[in-house]
Amino acid sequence: MDAKVRLYVDQPLGQGQAVALGADQAHYLFSVMRLAKGAAVALFNGRDGEWRAEVAEAGKRGGVLVCDRQTRALLMPPDLWLLFAPIKKARTDFIVEKAVEMGARRILPVQTRHTNSERIRQDRLQAHAVEAAEQCGGTYVPEVADLVALERLLAGWPEGRRILWCDESLVGAAQGLAGAEPGPWAILIGPEGGFSEGEKAKLRAMPAVLPVSLGPRILRADTAAVAALALWQAALGDWR
Amino acid sequence: MDAKVRLYVDQPLGQGQAVALGADQAHYLFSVMRLAKGAAVALFNGRDGEWRAEVAEAGKRGGVLVCDRQTRALLMPPDLWLLFAPIKKARTDFIVEKAVEMGARRILPVQTRHTNSERIRQDRLQAHAVEAAEQCGGTYVPEVADLVALERLLAGWPEGRRILWCDESLVGAAQGLAGAEPGPWAILIGPEGGFSEGEKAKLRAMPAVLPVSLGPRILRADTAAVAALALWQAALGDWR
């Protein structure tokens, strides 16, 4: 019997490996989804691929699953970070969901001069990333970092990681991804109010930065994130 | 003074042209946005570009704006249709919004074997397209067609219009857009349950169809729509 439920667990997976469930997961599997002893569940932990497991014990406050075979190898996304300025809650959730589906490896909310949001709930966004991975069949969950000031992030920018800078002010002036080399990259999506002049000057001065235009219409940040991820994945990532 | 409000009107625009407002638009401009006589509004109608207009008469049940100068030329999107199977309401709204931002010229909801939704509210989706165009600075509003059966649409498919067929079953087998020619195109996004075997056979047999893979993860329909529009616009559309 094939598994109808996919679950992320933060425990090792392998042949014969027992996986203990917490109260929340037990409630979900046995009360909400009404799985009984012997039912199949698909498990992944972001490291060991996807495993078919069977319910060995089902209780109200916990339970045990036992892995019987690997159903998918681990699919690591390319070494691509997504940097974006948080916007309204629903659209920020959306960006995290889309970044997982589109295969970003790390998600970094950044505070820019014109960012509306002063804080984020990192734990909530991380849970959202787990849910998106469960949904999209992924075997990897990108880490959602804490909010960091763009200026600080750029000041300590890792050598060798290029930045695909998407900005609506770049129409016509942008070079595009043709000729760009694979390797560690980050996509940077601007806030809805645009980057400040100081931020733009800083970005223009960094040799790691490749400016790119996303067409003649103004895109919302969530649209721009998906569009830039698609262009990068097709040119340099695992869609090739 | 620059206009802070952008409004779609279904009336001719031009130098000195008077534009009569209906009750809804008058309410929005004069009660919600509190514009008074002399205030500037940006108008577009999908044909004549964007015009700066001034409030000449402001009433409770109507009003008159007078155009004083064109602020943007008409930007027609490329001849690209987006065909998609409607999903849950919020995500269908989202696909329409994204199609407008990304520059599709026509939006066609299609009924497939595995489409969950039997009907759509065409008028509501069209209003959503207008709102997205007002937001994104576009000067064109794509038409949202009524729901049509995919089979019927394909049976009468216009000669010369190619179809970019996005399907999760195509990983590895897809050719991609390299070498494709510009011209009239349509993007076809599958339903969340996938296409039926009959639909796939029909699509494979059509010379107009170019299959494309959107990577190794399963994308939701709304993600797939934005990703496919981005790839097409960058390769063949007005993002080049």
PDB file of N, CA and C in Angstrom, chain A residues 72 75-78 91 94 97-98 100-104 135-138 213-224 226-228 230-231 233-234 238-239, chain B residues 72 75-78 91 94 97-98 100-104 135-138 213-224 226-228 230-231 233-234 238-239:
ATOM      1  N   ARG A  72      12.693   7.406  -2.260  1.00  0.00           N
ATOM      2  CA  ARG A  72      13.346   8.445  -3.051  1.00  0.00           C
ATOM      3  C   ARG A  72      14.687   8.765  -2.448  1.00  0.00           C
ATOM      4  N   LEU A  75      17.133  14.711  -2.714  1.00  0.00           N
ATOM      5  CA  LEU A  75      17.345  15.651  -3.805  1.00  0.00           C
ATOM      6  C   LEU A  75      17.723  17.010  -3.198  1.00  0.00           C
ATOM      7  N   MET A  76      19.031  17.247  -3.127  1.00  0.00           N
ATOM      8  CA  MET A  76      19.494  18.538  -2.613  1.00  0.00           C
ATOM      9  C   MET A  76      19.243  19.593  -3.686  1.00  0.00           C
ATOM     10  N   PRO A  77      18.633  20.716  -3.327  1.00  0.00           N
ATOM     11  CA  PRO A  77      18.535  21.789  -4.325  1.00  0.00           C
ATOM     12  C   PRO A  77      19.922  22.380  -4.585  1.00  0.00           C
ATOM     13  N   PRO A  78      20.081  23.090  -5.689  1.00  0.00           N
ATOM     14  CA  PRO A  78      21.373  23.731  -5.956  1.00  0.00           C
ATOM     15  C   PRO A  78      21.706  24.733  -4.848  1.00  0.00           C
ATOM     16  N   ARG A  91       1.721  37.317   1.800  1.00  0.00           N
ATOM     17  CA  ARG A  91       2.652  37.258   0.675  1.00  0.00           C
ATOM     18  C   ARG A  91       4.036  36.785   1.106  1.00  0.00           C
ATOM     19  N   PHE A  94       3.761  33.148   1.259  1.00  0.00           N
ATOM     20  CA  PHE A  94       3.744  32.694  -0.120  1.00  0.00           C
ATOM     21  C   PHE A  94       5.156  32.590  -0.697  1.00  0.00           C
ATOM     22  N   GLU A  97       6.814  29.487   0.702  1.00  0.00           N
ATOM     23  CA  GLU A  97       6.249  28.302   0.040  1.00  0.00           C
ATOM     24  C   GLU A  97       6.851  28.119  -1.346  1.00  0.00           C
ATOM     25  N   LYS A  98       6.875  29.214  -2.122  1.00  0.00           N
ATOM     26  CA  LYS A  98       7.361  29.152  -3.504  1.00  0.00           C
ATOM     27  C   LYS A  98       8.862  28.855  -3.559  1.00  0.00           C
ATOM     28  N   VAL A 100      10.554  27.059  -1.545  1.00  0.00           N
ATOM     29  CA  VAL A 100      10.732  25.624  -1.305  1.00  0.00           C
ATOM     30  C   VAL A 100      10.415  24.834  -2.576  1.00  0.00           C
ATOM     31  N   GLU A 101       9.262  25.109  -3.168  1.00  0.00           N
ATOM     32  CA  GLU A 101       8.860  24.406  -4.396  1.00  0.00           C
ATOM     33  C   GLU A 101       9.875  24.586  -5.522  1.00  0.00           C
ATOM     34  N   MET A 102      10.389  25.805  -5.626  1.00  0.00           N
ATOM     35  CA  MET A 102      11.270  26.154  -6.740  1.00  0.00           C
ATOM     36  C   MET A 102      12.710  25.699  -6.498  1.00  0.00           C
ATOM     37  N   GLY A 103      13.001  25.198  -5.293  1.00  0.00           N
ATOM     38  CA  GLY A 103      14.326  24.631  -5.060  1.00  0.00           C
ATOM     39  C   GLY A 103      15.391  25.620  -4.625  1.00  0.00           C
ATOM     40  N   ALA A 104      15.066  26.515  -3.708  1.00  0.00           N
ATOM     41  CA  ALA A 104      16.111  27.330  -3.069  1.00  0.00           C
ATOM     42  C   ALA A 104      16.674  26.521  -1.901  1.00  0.00           C
ATOM     43  N   GLN A 135       4.235  19.018   1.005  1.00  0.00           N
ATOM     44  CA  GLN A 135       3.280  19.113  -0.108  1.00  0.00           C
ATOM     45  C   GLN A 135       3.906  18.847  -1.466  1.00  0.00           C
ATOM     46  N   CYS A 136       5.099  19.397  -1.696  1.00  0.00           N
ATOM     47  CA  CYS A 136       5.622  19.411  -3.069  1.00  0.00           C
ATOM     48  C   CYS A 136       6.451  18.185  -3.376  1.00  0.00           C
ATOM     49  N   GLY A 137       6.510  17.249  -2.449  1.00  0.00           N
ATOM     50  CA  GLY A 137       7.264  16.027  -2.728  1.00  0.00           C
ATOM     51  C   GLY A 137       8.758  16.200  -2.576  1.00  0.00           C
ATOM     52  N   GLY A 138       9.190  17.327  -2.038  1.00  0.00           N
ATOM     53  CA  GLY A 138      10.624  17.550  -1.840  1.00  0.00           C
ATOM     54  C   GLY A 138      11.152  16.682  -0.710  1.00  0.00           C
ATOM     55  N   SER A 213      16.912  42.334 -15.229  1.00  0.00           N
ATOM     56  CA  SER A 213      15.599  42.953 -15.349  1.00  0.00           C
ATOM     57  C   SER A 213      14.541  41.875 -15.482  1.00  0.00           C
ATOM     58  N   LEU A 214      13.413  42.068 -14.808  1.00  0.00           N
ATOM     59  CA  LEU A 214      12.297  41.136 -14.945  1.00  0.00           C
ATOM     60  C   LEU A 214      11.174  41.798 -15.750  1.00  0.00           C
ATOM     61  N   GLY A 215      11.546  42.401 -16.850  1.00  0.00           N
ATOM     62  CA  GLY A 215      10.547  42.887 -17.806  1.00  0.00           C
ATOM     63  C   GLY A 215      10.019  44.274 -17.537  1.00  0.00           C
ATOM     64  N   PRO A 216       9.172  44.759 -18.456  1.00  0.00           N
ATOM     65  CA  PRO A 216       8.735  46.158 -18.425  1.00  0.00           C
ATOM     66  C   PRO A 216       7.569  46.452 -17.479  1.00  0.00           C
ATOM     67  N   ARG A 217       6.966  45.440 -16.875  1.00  0.00           N
ATOM     68  CA  ARG A 217       5.888  45.682 -15.916  1.00  0.00           C
ATOM     69  C   ARG A 217       6.461  45.604 -14.501  1.00  0.00           C
ATOM     70  N   ILE A 218       5.807  46.266 -13.556  1.00  0.00           N
ATOM     71  CA  ILE A 218       6.264  46.223 -12.172  1.00  0.00           C
ATOM     72  C   ILE A 218       5.710  44.968 -11.516  1.00  0.00           C
ATOM     73  N   LEU A 219       6.595  44.103 -11.042  1.00  0.00           N
ATOM     74  CA  LEU A 219       6.143  42.865 -10.404  1.00  0.00           C
ATOM     75  C   LEU A 219       6.060  43.039  -8.899  1.00  0.00           C
ATOM     76  N   ARG A 220       5.062  42.408  -8.291  1.00  0.00           N
ATOM     77  CA  ARG A 220       5.063  42.304  -6.837  1.00  0.00           C
ATOM     78  C   ARG A 220       6.250  41.451  -6.411  1.00  0.00           C
ATOM     79  N   ALA A 221       6.655  41.587  -5.159  1.00  0.00           N
ATOM     80  CA  ALA A 221       7.836  40.857  -4.683  1.00  0.00           C
ATOM     81  C   ALA A 221       7.647  39.345  -4.789  1.00  0.00           C
ATOM     82  N   ASP A 222       6.434  38.867  -4.524  1.00  0.00           N
ATOM     83  CA  ASP A 222       6.228  37.409  -4.586  1.00  0.00           C
ATOM     84  C   ASP A 222       6.332  36.896  -6.024  1.00  0.00           C
ATOM     85  N   THR A 223       5.788  37.666  -6.970  1.00  0.00           N
ATOM     86  CA  THR A 223       5.898  37.289  -8.378  1.00  0.00           C
ATOM     87  C   THR A 223       7.360  37.304  -8.813  1.00  0.00           C
ATOM     88  N   ALA A 224       8.065  38.364  -8.424  1.00  0.00           N
ATOM     89  CA  ALA A 224       9.470  38.503  -8.814  1.00  0.00           C
ATOM     90  C   ALA A 224      10.306  37.342  -8.281  1.00  0.00           C
ATOM     91  N   VAL A 226       9.378  34.178  -7.668  1.00  0.00           N
ATOM     92  CA  VAL A 226       9.158  32.960  -8.462  1.00  0.00           C
ATOM     93  C   VAL A 226       9.795  33.101  -9.844  1.00  0.00           C
ATOM     94  N   ALA A 227       9.620  34.281 -10.457  1.00  0.00           N
ATOM     95  CA  ALA A 227      10.148  34.484 -11.806  1.00  0.00           C
ATOM     96  C   ALA A 227      11.677  34.370 -11.807  1.00  0.00           C
ATOM     97  N   ALA A 228      12.339  34.992 -10.832  1.00  0.00           N
ATOM     98  CA  ALA A 228      13.803  34.953 -10.788  1.00  0.00           C
ATOM     99  C   ALA A 228      14.308  33.546 -10.499  1.00  0.00           C
ATOM    100  N   ALA A 230      12.826  30.830 -11.362  1.00  0.00           N
ATOM    101  CA  ALA A 230      12.623  30.045 -12.591  1.00  0.00           C
ATOM    102  C   ALA A 230      13.751  30.309 -13.587  1.00  0.00           C
ATOM    103  N   LEU A 231      14.094  31.586 -13.779  1.00  0.00           N
ATOM    104  CA  LEU A 231      15.159  31.913 -14.739  1.00  0.00           C
ATOM    105  C   LEU A 231      16.492  31.310 -14.293  1.00  0.00           C
ATOM    106  N   GLN A 233      17.011  28.689 -12.193  1.00  0.00           N
ATOM    107  CA  GLN A 233      16.985  27.222 -12.255  1.00  0.00           C
ATOM    108  C   GLN A 233      17.143  26.719 -13.686  1.00  0.00           C
ATOM    109  N   ALA A 234      16.489  27.423 -14.640  1.00  0.00           N
ATOM    110  CA  ALA A 234      16.565  26.974 -16.039  1.00  0.00           C
ATOM    111  C   ALA A 234      17.962  27.221 -16.610  1.00  0.00           C
ATOM    112  N   ASP A 238      18.910  23.047 -11.332  1.00  0.00           N
ATOM    113  CA  ASP A 238      18.586  21.645 -11.621  1.00  0.00           C
ATOM    114  C   ASP A 238      17.380  21.475 -12.554  1.00  0.00           C
ATOM    115  N   TRP A 239      17.020  22.565 -13.260  1.00  0.00           N
ATOM    116  CA  TRP A 239      16.008  22.431 -14.313  1.00  0.00           C
ATOM    117  C   TRP A 239      16.657  22.257 -15.681  1.00  0.00           C
TER     118      TRP A 239
ATOM    119  N   ARG B  72       2.140  57.514 -20.382  1.00  0.00           N
ATOM    120  CA  ARG B  72       2.773  56.284 -20.855  1.00  0.00           C
ATOM    121  C   ARG B  72       2.122  55.856 -22.155  1.00  0.00           C
ATOM    122  N   LEU B  75       1.457  49.642 -23.656  1.00  0.00           N
ATOM    123  CA  LEU B  75       2.400  48.526 -23.714  1.00  0.00           C
ATOM    124  C   LEU B  75       1.600  47.237 -23.884  1.00  0.00           C
ATOM    125  N   MET B  76       1.481  46.813 -25.148  1.00  0.00           N
ATOM    126  CA  MET B  76       0.765  45.555 -25.407  1.00  0.00           C
ATOM    127  C   MET B  76       1.663  44.407 -25.001  1.00  0.00           C
ATOM    128  N   PRO B  77       1.156  43.450 -24.230  1.00  0.00           N
ATOM    129  CA  PRO B  77       1.981  42.265 -23.966  1.00  0.00           C
ATOM    130  C   PRO B  77       2.140  41.447 -25.245  1.00  0.00           C
ATOM    131  N   PRO B  78       3.136  40.565 -25.287  1.00  0.00           N
ATOM    132  CA  PRO B  78       3.282  39.702 -26.461  1.00  0.00           C
ATOM    133  C   PRO B  78       2.035  38.833 -26.663  1.00  0.00           C
ATOM    134  N   ARG B  91      -6.186  30.534  -5.087  1.00  0.00           N
ATOM    135  CA  ARG B  91      -5.082  30.285  -6.008  1.00  0.00           C
ATOM    136  C   ARG B  91      -5.457  30.605  -7.457  1.00  0.00           C
ATOM    137  N   PHE B  94      -5.051  34.229  -7.719  1.00  0.00           N
ATOM    138  CA  PHE B  94      -3.625  34.473  -7.757  1.00  0.00           C
ATOM    139  C   PHE B  94      -3.059  34.265  -9.164  1.00  0.00           C
ATOM    140  N   GLU B  97      -3.996  37.254 -11.272  1.00  0.00           N
ATOM    141  CA  GLU B  97      -3.163  38.405 -10.904  1.00  0.00           C
ATOM    142  C   GLU B  97      -1.760  38.274 -11.504  1.00  0.00           C
ATOM    143  N   LYS B  98      -1.157  37.083 -11.354  1.00  0.00           N
ATOM    144  CA  LYS B  98       0.206  36.874 -11.830  1.00  0.00           C
ATOM    145  C   LYS B  98       0.291  36.929 -13.345  1.00  0.00           C
ATOM    146  N   VAL B 100      -1.440  38.737 -15.317  1.00  0.00           N
ATOM    147  CA  VAL B 100      -1.482  40.150 -15.716  1.00  0.00           C
ATOM    148  C   VAL B 100      -0.103  40.781 -15.503  1.00  0.00           C
ATOM    149  N   GLU B 101       0.457  40.595 -14.315  1.00  0.00           N
ATOM    150  CA  GLU B 101       1.782  41.164 -14.016  1.00  0.00           C
ATOM    151  C   GLU B 101       2.848  40.659 -14.978  1.00  0.00           C
ATOM    152  N   MET B 102       2.765  39.369 -15.292  1.00  0.00           N
ATOM    153  CA  MET B 102       3.808  38.737 -16.106  1.00  0.00           C
ATOM    154  C   MET B 102       3.618  39.011 -17.596  1.00  0.00           C
ATOM    155  N   GLY B 103       2.499  39.623 -17.973  1.00  0.00           N
ATOM    156  CA  GLY B 103       2.335  40.022 -19.368  1.00  0.00           C
ATOM    157  C   GLY B 103       1.768  38.953 -20.285  1.00  0.00           C
ATOM    158  N   ALA B 104       0.707  38.263 -19.832  1.00  0.00           N
ATOM    159  CA  ALA B 104      -0.047  37.405 -20.757  1.00  0.00           C
ATOM    160  C   ALA B 104      -1.090  38.277 -21.452  1.00  0.00           C
ATOM    161  N   GLN B 135      -2.726  47.930 -10.304  1.00  0.00           N
ATOM    162  CA  GLN B 135      -1.631  47.814  -9.338  1.00  0.00           C
ATOM    163  C   GLN B 135      -0.251  47.794  -9.977  1.00  0.00           C
ATOM    164  N   CYS B 136      -0.115  47.039 -11.077  1.00  0.00           N
ATOM    165  CA  CYS B 136       1.233  46.738 -11.575  1.00  0.00           C
ATOM    166  C   CYS B 136       1.717  47.775 -12.576  1.00  0.00           C
ATOM    167  N   GLY B 137       0.934  48.814 -12.782  1.00  0.00           N
ATOM    168  CA  GLY B 137       1.376  49.849 -13.706  1.00  0.00           C
ATOM    169  C   GLY B 137       1.193  49.475 -15.166  1.00  0.00           C
ATOM    170  N   GLY B 138       0.495  48.372 -15.431  1.00  0.00           N
ATOM    171  CA  GLY B 138       0.232  47.964 -16.810  1.00  0.00           C
ATOM    172  C   GLY B 138      -0.754  48.913 -17.481  1.00  0.00           C
ATOM    173  N   SER B 213       9.737  20.814 -19.160  1.00  0.00           N
ATOM    174  CA  SER B 213       9.778  20.388 -17.762  1.00  0.00           C
ATOM    175  C   SER B 213      10.072  21.581 -16.869  1.00  0.00           C
ATOM    176  N   LEU B 214       9.403  21.657 -15.748  1.00  0.00           N
ATOM    177  CA  LEU B 214       9.686  22.710 -14.779  1.00  0.00           C
ATOM    178  C   LEU B 214      10.391  22.113 -13.561  1.00  0.00           C
ATOM    179  N   GLY B 215      11.385  21.291 -13.833  1.00  0.00           N
ATOM    180  CA  GLY B 215      12.261  20.823 -12.772  1.00  0.00           C
ATOM    181  C   GLY B 215      11.793  19.585 -12.046  1.00  0.00           C
ATOM    182  N   PRO B 216      12.630  19.102 -11.112  1.00  0.00           N
ATOM    183  CA  PRO B 216      12.397  17.815 -10.461  1.00  0.00           C
ATOM    184  C   PRO B 216      11.440  17.846  -9.279  1.00  0.00           C
ATOM    185  N   ARG B 217      11.009  19.033  -8.828  1.00  0.00           N
ATOM    186  CA  ARG B 217      10.033  19.097  -7.742  1.00  0.00           C
ATOM    187  C   ARG B 217       8.637  19.299  -8.345  1.00  0.00           C
ATOM    188  N   ILE B 218       7.616  18.882  -7.610  1.00  0.00           N
ATOM    189  CA  ILE B 218       6.245  19.068  -8.095  1.00  0.00           C
ATOM    190  C   ILE B 218       5.799  20.477  -7.742  1.00  0.00           C
ATOM    191  N   LEU B 219       5.439  21.262  -8.754  1.00  0.00           N
ATOM    192  CA  LEU B 219       5.001  22.637  -8.498  1.00  0.00           C
ATOM    193  C   LEU B 219       3.484  22.698  -8.397  1.00  0.00           C
ATOM    194  N   ARG B 220       2.996  23.547  -7.529  1.00  0.00           N
ATOM    195  CA  ARG B 220       1.577  23.863  -7.550  1.00  0.00           C
ATOM    196  C   ARG B 220       1.272  24.579  -8.859  1.00  0.00           C
ATOM    197  N   ALA B 221       0.000  24.575  -9.247  1.00  0.00           N
ATOM    198  CA  ALA B 221      -0.379  25.177 -10.532  1.00  0.00           C
ATOM    199  C   ALA B 221      -0.043  26.662 -10.572  1.00  0.00           C
ATOM    200  N   ASP B 222      -0.212  27.366  -9.459  1.00  0.00           N
ATOM    201  CA  ASP B 222       0.061  28.809  -9.476  1.00  0.00           C
ATOM    202  C   ASP B 222       1.562  29.090  -9.617  1.00  0.00           C
ATOM    203  N   THR B 223       2.384  28.277  -8.962  1.00  0.00           N
ATOM    204  CA  THR B 223       3.836  28.413  -9.114  1.00  0.00           C
ATOM    205  C   THR B 223       4.242  28.113 -10.553  1.00  0.00           C
ATOM    206  N   ALA B 224       3.692  27.025 -11.092  1.00  0.00           N
ATOM    207  CA  ALA B 224       4.041  26.613 -12.454  1.00  0.00           C
ATOM    208  C   ALA B 224       3.678  27.705 -13.459  1.00  0.00           C
ATOM    209  N   VAL B 226       3.555  31.040 -13.020  1.00  0.00           N
ATOM    210  CA  VAL B 226       4.519  32.149 -12.971  1.00  0.00           C
ATOM    211  C   VAL B 226       5.861  31.706 -13.563  1.00  0.00           C
ATOM    212  N   ALA B 227       6.302  30.494 -13.207  1.00  0.00           N
ATOM    213  CA  ALA B 227       7.601  30.001 -13.692  1.00  0.00           C
ATOM    214  C   ALA B 227       7.600  29.891 -15.219  1.00  0.00           C
ATOM    215  N   ALA B 228       6.533  29.334 -15.780  1.00  0.00           N
ATOM    216  CA  ALA B 228       6.479  29.149 -17.236  1.00  0.00           C
ATOM    217  C   ALA B 228       6.400  30.500 -17.950  1.00  0.00           C
ATOM    218  N   ALA B 230       7.681  33.247 -16.885  1.00  0.00           N
ATOM    219  CA  ALA B 230       9.008  33.858 -16.801  1.00  0.00           C
ATOM    220  C   ALA B 230       9.945  33.278 -17.863  1.00  0.00           C
ATOM    221  N   LEU B 231       9.945  31.955 -18.003  1.00  0.00           N
ATOM    222  CA  LEU B 231      10.830  31.331 -18.988  1.00  0.00           C
ATOM    223  C   LEU B 231      10.471  31.790 -20.403  1.00  0.00           C
ATOM    224  N   GLN B 233       8.777  34.590 -21.325  1.00  0.00           N
ATOM    225  CA  GLN B 233       9.056  36.023 -21.524  1.00  0.00           C
ATOM    226  C   GLN B 233      10.550  36.274 -21.733  1.00  0.00           C
ATOM    227  N   ALA B 234      11.381  35.544 -20.975  1.00  0.00           N
ATOM    228  CA  ALA B 234      12.828  35.756 -21.104  1.00  0.00           C
ATOM    229  C   ALA B 234      13.352  35.222 -22.437  1.00  0.00           C
ATOM    230  N   ASP B 238       8.735  39.946 -24.088  1.00  0.00           N
ATOM    231  CA  ASP B 238       9.241  41.314 -23.956  1.00  0.00           C
ATOM    232  C   ASP B 238      10.199  41.513 -22.772  1.00  0.00           C
ATOM    233  N   TRP B 239      10.750  40.411 -22.264  1.00  0.00           N
ATOM    234  CA  TRP B 239      11.823  40.518 -21.262  1.00  0.00           C
ATOM    235  C   TRP B 239      13.178  40.375 -21.927  1.00  0.00           C
TER     236      TRP B 239
END
